[in-house]
Short mmCIF file of C-alpha atoms and ligand atoms in Angstrom, two decimals:
data_model
loop_
_atom_site.label_atom_id
_atom_site.label_comp_id
_atom_site.label_asym_id
_atom_site.label_seq_id
_atom_site.Cartn_x
_atom_site.Cartn_y
_atom_site.Cartn_z
CA MET A 1164 0.00 0.00 0.00
CA THR A 1165 1.14 3.55 -0.72
CA LYS A 1166 2.45 5.35 2.34
CA ARG A 1167 0.20 8.28 3.31
CA VAL A 1168 1.01 10.67 6.18
CA HIS A 1169 -1.31 12.65 8.43
CA ASN A 1170 -1.19 15.95 6.55
CA PHE A 1171 -1.67 19.17 8.53
CA ASN A 1172 -0.21 21.48 5.88
CA ALA A 1173 -1.64 25.01 5.72
CA GLY A 1174 -1.89 25.19 1.92
CA PRO A 1175 -1.64 23.61 -0.50
CA ALA A 1176 -3.05 21.02 1.80
CA ALA A 1177 -4.60 17.59 2.17
CA LEU A 1178 -7.02 16.33 -0.46
CA PRO A 1179 -9.47 13.47 0.18
CA LEU A 1180 -7.88 10.12 -0.68
CA PRO A 1181 -10.88 8.89 -2.75
CA VAL A 1182 -10.52 12.03 -4.88
CA LEU A 1183 -6.85 11.37 -5.58
CA GLU A 1184 -7.61 7.74 -6.36
CA LYS A 1185 -10.38 8.66 -8.78
CA ALA A 1186 -8.15 11.21 -10.52
CA GLN A 1187 -5.45 8.58 -10.79
CA LYS A 1188 -7.86 6.06 -12.25
CA GLU A 1189 -9.21 8.51 -14.82
CA LEU A 1190 -5.90 10.09 -15.69
CA LEU A 1191 -5.02 8.22 -18.87
CA ASP A 1192 -8.48 7.90 -20.34
CA TYR A 1193 -10.91 10.62 -19.36
CA LYS A 1194 -14.55 9.73 -20.05
CA GLY A 1195 -13.54 7.41 -22.89
CA THR A 1196 -11.65 10.09 -24.82
CA GLY A 1197 -8.37 8.14 -24.74
CA MET A 1198 -6.77 11.30 -23.34
CA SER A 1199 -6.31 12.78 -19.92
CA VAL A 1200 -8.28 15.84 -18.85
CA LEU A 1201 -4.90 17.60 -19.02
CA GLU A 1202 -4.78 17.01 -22.75
CA ILE A 1203 -8.24 17.85 -24.05
CA SER A 1204 -9.72 21.09 -25.28
CA HIS A 1205 -11.42 23.35 -22.78
CA ARG A 1206 -14.12 23.66 -25.48
CA SER A 1207 -14.72 19.90 -25.69
CA LYS A 1208 -18.08 18.58 -24.58
CA GLU A 1209 -16.39 16.32 -22.02
CA TYR A 1210 -14.59 19.18 -20.33
CA ASP A 1211 -17.59 21.47 -20.62
CA ALA A 1212 -19.66 18.94 -18.70
CA THR A 1213 -17.00 18.80 -16.00
CA GLN A 1214 -16.89 22.53 -15.42
CA LYS A 1215 -20.69 22.81 -15.48
CA HIS A 1216 -20.98 19.96 -13.01
CA ALA A 1217 -18.43 21.55 -10.68
CA THR A 1218 -20.37 24.81 -10.80
CA ASP A 1219 -23.71 23.08 -10.23
CA LEU A 1220 -22.35 21.13 -7.27
CA LEU A 1221 -20.91 24.28 -5.73
CA ARG A 1222 -24.24 26.03 -6.17
CA GLU A 1223 -26.12 23.13 -4.67
CA LEU A 1224 -23.82 22.55 -1.68
CA MET A 1225 -23.52 26.22 -0.75
CA GLY A 1226 -27.11 27.09 -1.65
CA ILE A 1227 -25.92 29.90 -3.94
CA PRO A 1228 -28.90 32.02 -5.04
CA THR A 1229 -29.60 32.31 -8.78
CA ASP A 1230 -28.66 35.98 -8.91
CA TYR A 1231 -25.05 35.12 -8.10
CA LYS A 1232 -22.38 34.08 -10.60
CA VAL A 1233 -19.71 31.49 -9.89
CA LEU A 1234 -16.36 32.29 -11.52
CA TRP A 1235 -13.35 29.98 -11.84
CA LEU A 1236 -10.33 32.25 -12.19
CA GLN A 1237 -6.56 32.22 -11.98
CA GLY A 1238 -4.10 34.40 -10.09
CA GLY A 1239 -4.90 33.20 -6.59
CA ALA A 1240 -6.74 35.00 -3.83
CA SER A 1241 -3.87 37.51 -3.97
CA THR A 1242 -5.13 38.71 -7.36
CA GLN A 1243 -8.55 39.27 -5.83
CA PHE A 1244 -6.92 41.59 -3.29
CA PHE A 1245 -6.79 44.16 -6.12
CA ASP A 1246 -9.59 42.75 -8.25
CA VAL A 1247 -12.14 43.33 -5.49
CA PRO A 1248 -11.52 47.09 -5.17
CA LEU A 1249 -11.05 47.35 -8.94
CA ASN A 1250 -14.47 45.82 -9.58
CA LEU A 1251 -16.37 47.31 -6.65
CA GLN A 1252 -14.94 50.83 -6.24
CA GLN A 1253 -17.28 53.82 -6.50
CA SER A 1254 -15.80 57.25 -6.92
CA GLY A 1255 -15.89 59.39 -3.80
CA LYS A 1256 -16.82 56.48 -1.53
CA PRO A 1257 -14.35 54.95 0.90
CA MET A 1258 -13.70 51.22 1.03
CA GLU A 1259 -14.16 49.83 4.54
CA TYR A 1260 -11.89 47.01 5.75
CA VAL A 1261 -11.50 45.02 8.94
CA PHE A 1262 -7.85 44.44 9.86
CA THR A 1263 -7.39 41.03 11.50
CA GLY A 1264 -3.94 39.85 10.45
CA ALA A 1265 -1.52 39.03 7.67
CA TRP A 1266 -4.06 38.37 4.91
CA SER A 1267 -6.29 41.35 5.55
CA LYS A 1268 -3.13 43.48 5.66
CA LYS A 1269 -2.33 42.43 2.11
CA ALA A 1270 -5.90 43.07 0.98
CA ILE A 1271 -5.83 46.56 2.52
CA LYS A 1272 -2.51 47.38 0.86
CA GLU A 1273 -3.95 46.65 -2.59
CA ALA A 1274 -7.21 48.51 -1.98
CA LYS A 1275 -5.22 51.65 -1.18
CA LEU A 1276 -4.09 51.68 -4.82
CA TYR A 1277 -7.67 52.55 -5.79
CA GLY A 1278 -8.74 55.18 -3.30
CA GLU A 1279 -9.52 55.88 0.32
CA VAL A 1280 -9.51 52.86 2.63
CA LYS A 1281 -11.05 53.10 6.08
CA VAL A 1282 -10.02 50.46 8.58
CA ILE A 1283 -13.20 50.38 10.66
CA ALA A 1284 -12.04 47.70 13.14
CA SER A 1285 -8.74 46.06 13.95
CA SER A 1286 -7.29 43.49 16.32
CA GLU A 1287 -3.75 44.77 15.96
CA ASP A 1288 -3.76 45.92 19.61
CA ARG A 1289 -3.59 42.32 20.79
CA LYS A 1290 -1.45 40.97 17.97
CA PHE A 1291 -4.39 39.75 15.90
CA THR A 1292 -5.43 37.12 18.41
CA TYR A 1293 -9.13 37.90 18.10
CA ILE A 1294 -11.90 38.98 15.72
CA PRO A 1295 -13.26 42.43 16.67
CA LYS A 1296 -16.78 42.37 18.19
CA ASN A 1297 -19.88 44.21 17.00
CA VAL A 1298 -18.39 45.34 13.72
CA VAL A 1299 -20.70 47.69 11.79
CA PHE A 1300 -20.00 49.02 8.30
CA SER A 1301 -21.36 52.43 7.30
CA ASP A 1302 -23.77 53.22 4.49
CA LYS A 1303 -21.16 55.60 3.03
CA ALA A 1304 -18.87 52.78 1.92
CA ALA A 1305 -18.45 51.49 -1.63
CA PHE A 1306 -18.12 48.05 -0.05
CA GLY A 1307 -16.97 46.31 3.11
CA HIS A 1308 -14.26 43.68 3.33
CA ILE A 1309 -13.39 41.00 5.85
CA THR A 1310 -11.08 37.98 5.93
CA GLY A 1311 -13.24 35.05 6.99
CA ASN A 1312 -10.37 33.16 8.54
CA GLU A 1313 -6.83 34.40 9.16
CA THR A 1314 -4.85 31.34 8.18
CA ILE A 1315 -1.62 32.45 9.84
CA GLY A 1316 -2.99 33.76 13.13
CA GLY A 1317 -5.69 31.09 13.45
CA ILE A 1318 -8.71 33.32 14.07
CA GLU A 1319 -12.09 32.97 12.36
CA TRP A 1320 -15.29 35.03 12.32
CA GLN A 1321 -17.93 33.35 14.50
CA TYR A 1322 -20.60 35.87 13.51
CA TRP A 1323 -21.03 38.08 10.45
CA PRO A 1324 -20.69 41.85 10.80
CA THR A 1325 -23.57 44.27 10.30
CA ILE A 1326 -23.66 46.01 6.95
CA PRO A 1327 -26.38 48.12 5.30
CA SER A 1328 -28.16 46.20 2.54
CA SER A 1329 -27.05 48.83 0.02
CA VAL A 1330 -23.36 48.06 0.71
CA PRO A 1331 -21.89 44.77 -0.55
CA LEU A 1332 -19.73 42.76 1.82
CA ALA A 1333 -16.67 41.07 0.28
CA CYS A 1334 -15.10 38.16 2.10
CA ASP A 1335 -11.80 36.35 1.57
CA MET A 1336 -12.80 32.77 2.43
CA SER A 1337 -9.63 31.12 1.17
CA SER A 1338 -9.07 29.08 4.30
CA ASP A 1339 -12.65 28.74 5.57
CA PHE A 1340 -14.34 28.04 2.24
CA MET A 1341 -17.10 25.46 2.90
CA ASP A 1342 -15.83 24.68 6.39
CA LYS A 1343 -19.27 25.55 7.74
CA VAL A 1344 -22.72 26.49 6.53
CA VAL A 1345 -22.74 30.06 5.20
CA ASP A 1346 -25.66 32.19 4.05
CA VAL A 1347 -24.32 33.44 0.72
CA LYS A 1348 -26.98 36.18 0.57
CA LYS A 1349 -25.15 38.07 3.31
CA PHE A 1350 -22.29 38.70 0.90
CA GLY A 1351 -21.83 40.64 -2.30
CA VAL A 1352 -18.66 38.72 -3.10
CA ILE A 1353 -17.00 35.62 -1.70
CA TYR A 1354 -13.58 34.67 -3.01
CA ALA A 1355 -11.14 31.90 -2.23
CA GLY A 1356 -7.96 30.34 -3.52
CA ALA A 1357 -8.90 26.66 -3.87
CA GLN A 1358 -5.73 25.18 -2.43
CA LYS A 1359 -6.69 25.34 1.23
CA ASN A 1360 -10.09 23.82 1.49
CA LEU A 1361 -11.46 22.97 -1.93
CA GLY A 1362 -8.91 21.57 -4.32
CA PRO A 1363 -5.41 22.06 -5.70
CA ALA A 1364 -3.52 25.30 -6.33
CA GLY A 1365 -4.22 27.06 -9.61
CA VAL A 1366 -7.86 28.02 -9.40
CA THR A 1367 -9.62 30.80 -7.50
CA ILE A 1368 -13.36 30.84 -6.86
CA VAL A 1369 -15.27 34.11 -7.02
CA ILE A 1370 -18.96 34.10 -6.13
CA VAL A 1371 -20.40 37.48 -6.99
CA ARG A 1372 -23.89 39.01 -7.01
CA GLU A 1373 -24.84 39.89 -10.57
CA ASP A 1374 -25.88 43.49 -9.95
CA LEU A 1375 -22.31 44.29 -8.87
CA LEU A 1376 -20.79 43.32 -12.22
CA GLY A 1377 -21.69 46.64 -13.80
CA ARG A 1378 -19.61 48.73 -11.43
CA VAL A 1379 -16.22 48.09 -13.00
CA PRO A 1380 -14.69 51.04 -14.91
CA GLU A 1381 -14.79 50.53 -18.71
CA ASN A 1382 -11.05 51.11 -19.12
CA THR A 1383 -10.21 48.06 -17.00
CA PRO A 1384 -8.23 45.29 -18.74
CA THR A 1385 -10.64 42.64 -20.02
CA MET A 1386 -9.20 39.80 -17.98
CA LEU A 1387 -9.52 41.74 -14.72
CA LYS A 1388 -13.24 42.41 -15.08
CA TRP A 1389 -15.40 39.84 -13.32
CA LYS A 1390 -18.05 40.75 -15.91
CA THR A 1391 -15.93 39.21 -18.69
CA HIS A 1392 -15.79 35.86 -16.96
CA ALA A 1393 -19.40 35.99 -15.80
CA GLU A 1394 -20.64 36.56 -19.36
CA LYS A 1395 -18.54 33.69 -20.73
CA ASP A 1396 -19.13 31.19 -17.90
CA SER A 1397 -15.41 31.33 -17.02
CA LEU A 1398 -14.49 30.21 -20.53
CA TYR A 1399 -13.40 33.57 -21.93
CA ASN A 1400 -9.90 32.15 -22.08
CA THR A 1401 -8.41 28.78 -21.10
CA PRO A 1402 -9.44 28.00 -17.55
CA PRO A 1403 -7.26 25.88 -15.23
CA CYS A 1404 -9.02 22.73 -16.41
CA PHE A 1405 -7.28 20.14 -14.27
CA ALA A 1406 -7.66 22.15 -11.08
CA ILE A 1407 -11.38 22.66 -11.77
CA TYR A 1408 -11.77 18.95 -12.49
CA LEU A 1409 -10.21 18.13 -9.12
CA CYS A 1410 -12.56 20.61 -7.44
CA GLU A 1411 -15.44 18.76 -9.13
CA LEU A 1412 -14.23 15.52 -7.56
CA VAL A 1413 -13.86 17.14 -4.13
CA LEU A 1414 -17.36 18.60 -4.38
CA GLU A 1415 -18.78 15.20 -5.34
CA HIS A 1416 -16.97 13.75 -2.36
CA LEU A 1417 -18.38 16.41 0.01
CA LYS A 1418 -21.86 15.76 -1.32
CA GLY A 1419 -21.38 12.07 -0.62
CA LEU A 1420 -20.46 12.89 2.97
CA GLY A 1421 -23.81 14.63 3.43
CA GLY A 1422 -22.94 18.15 2.29
CA ILE A 1423 -21.72 21.11 4.31
CA PRO A 1424 -23.82 20.53 7.45
CA ALA A 1425 -22.19 17.10 7.85
CA VAL A 1426 -18.74 18.48 7.06
CA GLU A 1427 -19.22 21.29 9.58
CA LYS A 1428 -20.17 18.83 12.29
CA VAL A 1429 -16.97 16.84 11.81
CA ASN A 1430 -14.91 20.03 11.60
CA ARG A 1431 -16.29 21.18 14.96
CA GLU A 1432 -15.51 17.79 16.45
CA LYS A 1433 -11.95 17.84 15.10
CA ALA A 1434 -11.23 21.38 16.29
CA LYS A 1435 -12.66 20.63 19.74
CA LEU A 1436 -10.38 17.60 20.15
CA VAL A 1437 -7.25 19.68 19.54
CA TYR A 1438 -8.37 22.75 21.51
CA ASP A 1439 -9.25 20.45 24.42
CA ILE A 1440 -5.70 19.09 24.42
CA ILE A 1441 -4.43 22.69 24.57
CA ASP A 1442 -6.89 23.75 27.29
CA LYS A 1443 -6.23 20.73 29.47
CA SER A 1444 -2.44 20.87 29.20
CA ASN A 1445 -1.94 23.21 32.19
CA GLY A 1446 -0.24 25.75 29.96
CA TYR A 1447 2.11 23.28 28.31
CA TYR A 1448 0.40 24.04 25.01
CA ARG A 1449 -0.73 27.67 24.78
CA GLY A 1450 -3.39 28.56 22.25
CA VAL A 1451 -2.66 31.74 20.29
CA ALA A 1452 -6.24 32.75 19.48
CA GLU A 1453 -8.67 34.06 22.10
CA LYS A 1454 -11.33 31.43 22.74
CA ASP A 1455 -14.25 33.22 21.12
CA SER A 1456 -12.29 33.72 17.90
CA ARG A 1457 -10.70 30.32 17.48
CA SER A 1458 -10.40 29.02 13.96
CA LEU A 1459 -11.99 25.72 13.04
CA MET A 1460 -9.39 25.29 10.34
CA ASN A 1461 -6.02 26.50 11.66
CA VAL A 1462 -5.21 25.72 15.29
CA THR A 1463 -2.24 27.88 16.34
CA PHE A 1464 -0.35 27.26 19.56
CA ASN A 1465 2.98 27.67 21.32
CA LEU A 1466 5.16 25.61 23.62
CA ALA A 1467 7.50 27.06 26.26
CA THR A 1468 10.41 27.70 23.90
CA PRO A 1469 11.12 27.73 20.15
CA GLU A 1470 13.54 24.83 20.76
CA LEU A 1471 10.81 22.69 22.29
CA GLU A 1472 8.50 23.61 19.40
CA ALA A 1473 11.17 22.55 16.89
CA LYS A 1474 11.56 19.26 18.74
CA CYS A 1475 7.80 18.73 18.72
CA VAL A 1476 7.54 19.40 14.97
CA ASP A 1477 10.47 17.10 14.35
CA GLU A 1478 9.15 14.21 16.42
CA ALA A 1479 5.70 14.62 14.94
CA LYS A 1480 7.23 14.23 11.51
CA LYS A 1481 8.97 11.01 12.58
CA ASN A 1482 5.52 9.78 13.61
CA GLY A 1483 3.97 10.57 10.24
CA LEU A 1484 2.36 13.88 11.28
CA ILE A 1485 3.32 16.52 8.73
CA GLY A 1486 3.03 20.31 8.45
CA LEU A 1487 2.82 21.39 12.09
CA LYS A 1488 5.35 24.21 11.97
CA GLY A 1489 3.80 27.67 12.37
CA HIS A 1490 4.02 30.25 9.58
CA ARG A 1491 7.54 31.65 9.24
CA ASP A 1492 6.36 35.18 10.15
CA VAL A 1493 4.94 34.21 13.55
CA GLY A 1494 6.70 30.96 14.51
CA GLY A 1495 5.06 28.55 16.94
CA MET A 1496 2.96 25.64 15.76
CA ARG A 1497 -0.10 25.31 13.59
CA ALA A 1498 -2.29 22.34 12.82
CA SER A 1499 -4.48 22.91 9.78
CA LEU A 1500 -7.64 20.82 10.01
CA TYR A 1501 -9.18 21.42 6.60
CA ASN A 1502 -12.19 19.44 5.36
CA ALA A 1503 -9.95 16.73 3.91
CA VAL A 1504 -8.16 16.11 7.22
CA SER A 1505 -9.90 13.12 8.77
CA LEU A 1506 -11.10 12.64 12.31
CA GLU A 1507 -8.64 9.76 12.45
CA SER A 1508 -5.69 12.04 11.55
CA THR A 1509 -6.88 14.53 14.17
CA LYS A 1510 -7.00 11.81 16.81
CA ALA A 1511 -3.49 10.72 15.83
CA LEU A 1512 -2.35 14.31 16.39
CA CYS A 1513 -4.04 14.46 19.80
CA SER A 1514 -2.42 11.19 20.92
CA PHE A 1515 0.94 12.46 19.77
CA LEU A 1516 0.58 15.80 21.62
CA THR A 1517 -0.45 13.99 24.80
CA ARG A 1518 2.54 11.65 24.54
CA PHE A 1519 4.98 14.45 23.70
CA LYS A 1520 3.94 16.39 26.80
CA GLU A 1521 4.47 13.35 29.01
CA GLN A 1522 7.87 12.61 27.53
CA ASN A 1523 9.09 16.23 27.56
CA PRO A 1524 7.89 17.68 30.87
C1 LIG B 2000 -3.50 31.49 1.34
C2 LIG B 2000 -4.37 32.66 1.49
C3 LIG B 2000 -4.37 33.71 0.56
C4 LIG B 2000 -3.45 33.73 -0.64
O1 LIG B 2000 -3.89 32.85 -1.59
P1 LIG B 2000 -3.14 32.70 -2.99
O2 LIG B 2000 -4.08 31.82 -3.74
O3 LIG B 2000 -1.81 32.05 -2.70
O4 LIG B 2000 -2.97 34.04 -3.60
C5 LIG B 2000 -5.23 34.77 0.75
N1 LIG B 2000 -6.05 34.81 1.82
C6 LIG B 2000 -6.07 33.82 2.74
C7 LIG B 2000 -7.02 33.93 3.90
C8 LIG B 2000 -5.23 32.73 2.62
O5 LIG B 2000 -5.25 31.75 3.53
#
C-alpha cells in the first residue's frame, strides 16, 4: 500500500484520498476520450460537462442564489486583493476594511491603490489574536471587506458583521471556504484560492452578485473584469481545467459525505479535540487565538520555547504527522484541520501531543 502521512499542511493542503484515487484512475483515459483531462480542449463537450458539473455542485452545496455568478479564475486570492476594489470601487466612496492579520493586511494594501480605505475595526492591539466584536459598516462605503479566517494567526469570524443592505460585503474565504454552513446572501462577493479547502492550487473561486458586475470602470483590462468571466461562464480564455476537475471531484466527495452541514459537524468535532488538548495541558500548550475567535481550520499554539517547538515538529514528523510548523512570520505551531483532514488524523495528532507532553515535561 502507498504510504500516506497525516497531513496538517496550511496550503496547499490535504485532499481526500478517494478524490486522488479517482483522478489517478481517470488520468489516462478521461470519459472514454483516450486522453487525460490535461490534454483535451477546454471547449470539448467532455470538459464542458465537468466545469458545469463543478459549478452546479458548488451552487447546490452552498445554496448559492440564482442571482449570483460562480467564476473559476486564476491568479490566486492575492489577485482578488486588487480585483475586489477594482471591480467594486465607487468614486468618492471609501472602502471599509477590517484588519485582522496578515491576509487582511495584504488586501488593505492593494485597496489603497484605488482610493480611500477606512479600517473600521482592527485586532492589531492584541497581535491579531481575536476577531473584533460588534463590527458595523457604514452606508457611506463602496463596499466592506473581511477575511473570513486568518490562516496564519488562526482566528475565524464566529458571527457576520452588520452592513447596510445597500453596501456589498466582500469576504476572503480562502481558508474557511465550505468549512461551515454560510448564508451566501449576506455577501456581495466571496472569493477563495482553492488550495486550502477545496482543491489544488491554480484556481480561484469568485462568487459574486450579478448586480455588482456593472460597477467596474470601462477602461479596466478585459481579464480583470469579473463581468468578462461571468458573461462567458469562465471560458473567456483557457481555464485551469485540471484544477477545476479536481474541485469537481472534491465537491462530489463532500456531497457524498452529506454536504456542508455534515462536514461542519466533523470540523467542529476535530477542532474541539485539539483545543481540548491545549486547554487541558496546564499551559504546556498555549493557544494563540482568544477562545471566542478560534479558527476551526487552523489551530495555532505555542510551547514554552522555540527549541521545544522545533523538537515537537520534528518528532511529529517522525511519527507521520506533517506540516505542524507555524508560519515563518509568527513561529510557533499550527495544525491545519481542513475538510480533507480526517477525524482519524486529528485523533493521531491528539495522541501524539499527549505523549509528547508526558515525555518532555
Ligand atoms: C492562502 C491565502 C491567501 C493567498 O492565496 P493565494 O491563492 O496564494 O494568492 C489569501 N487569503 C487567505 C485567507 C489565505 O489563507
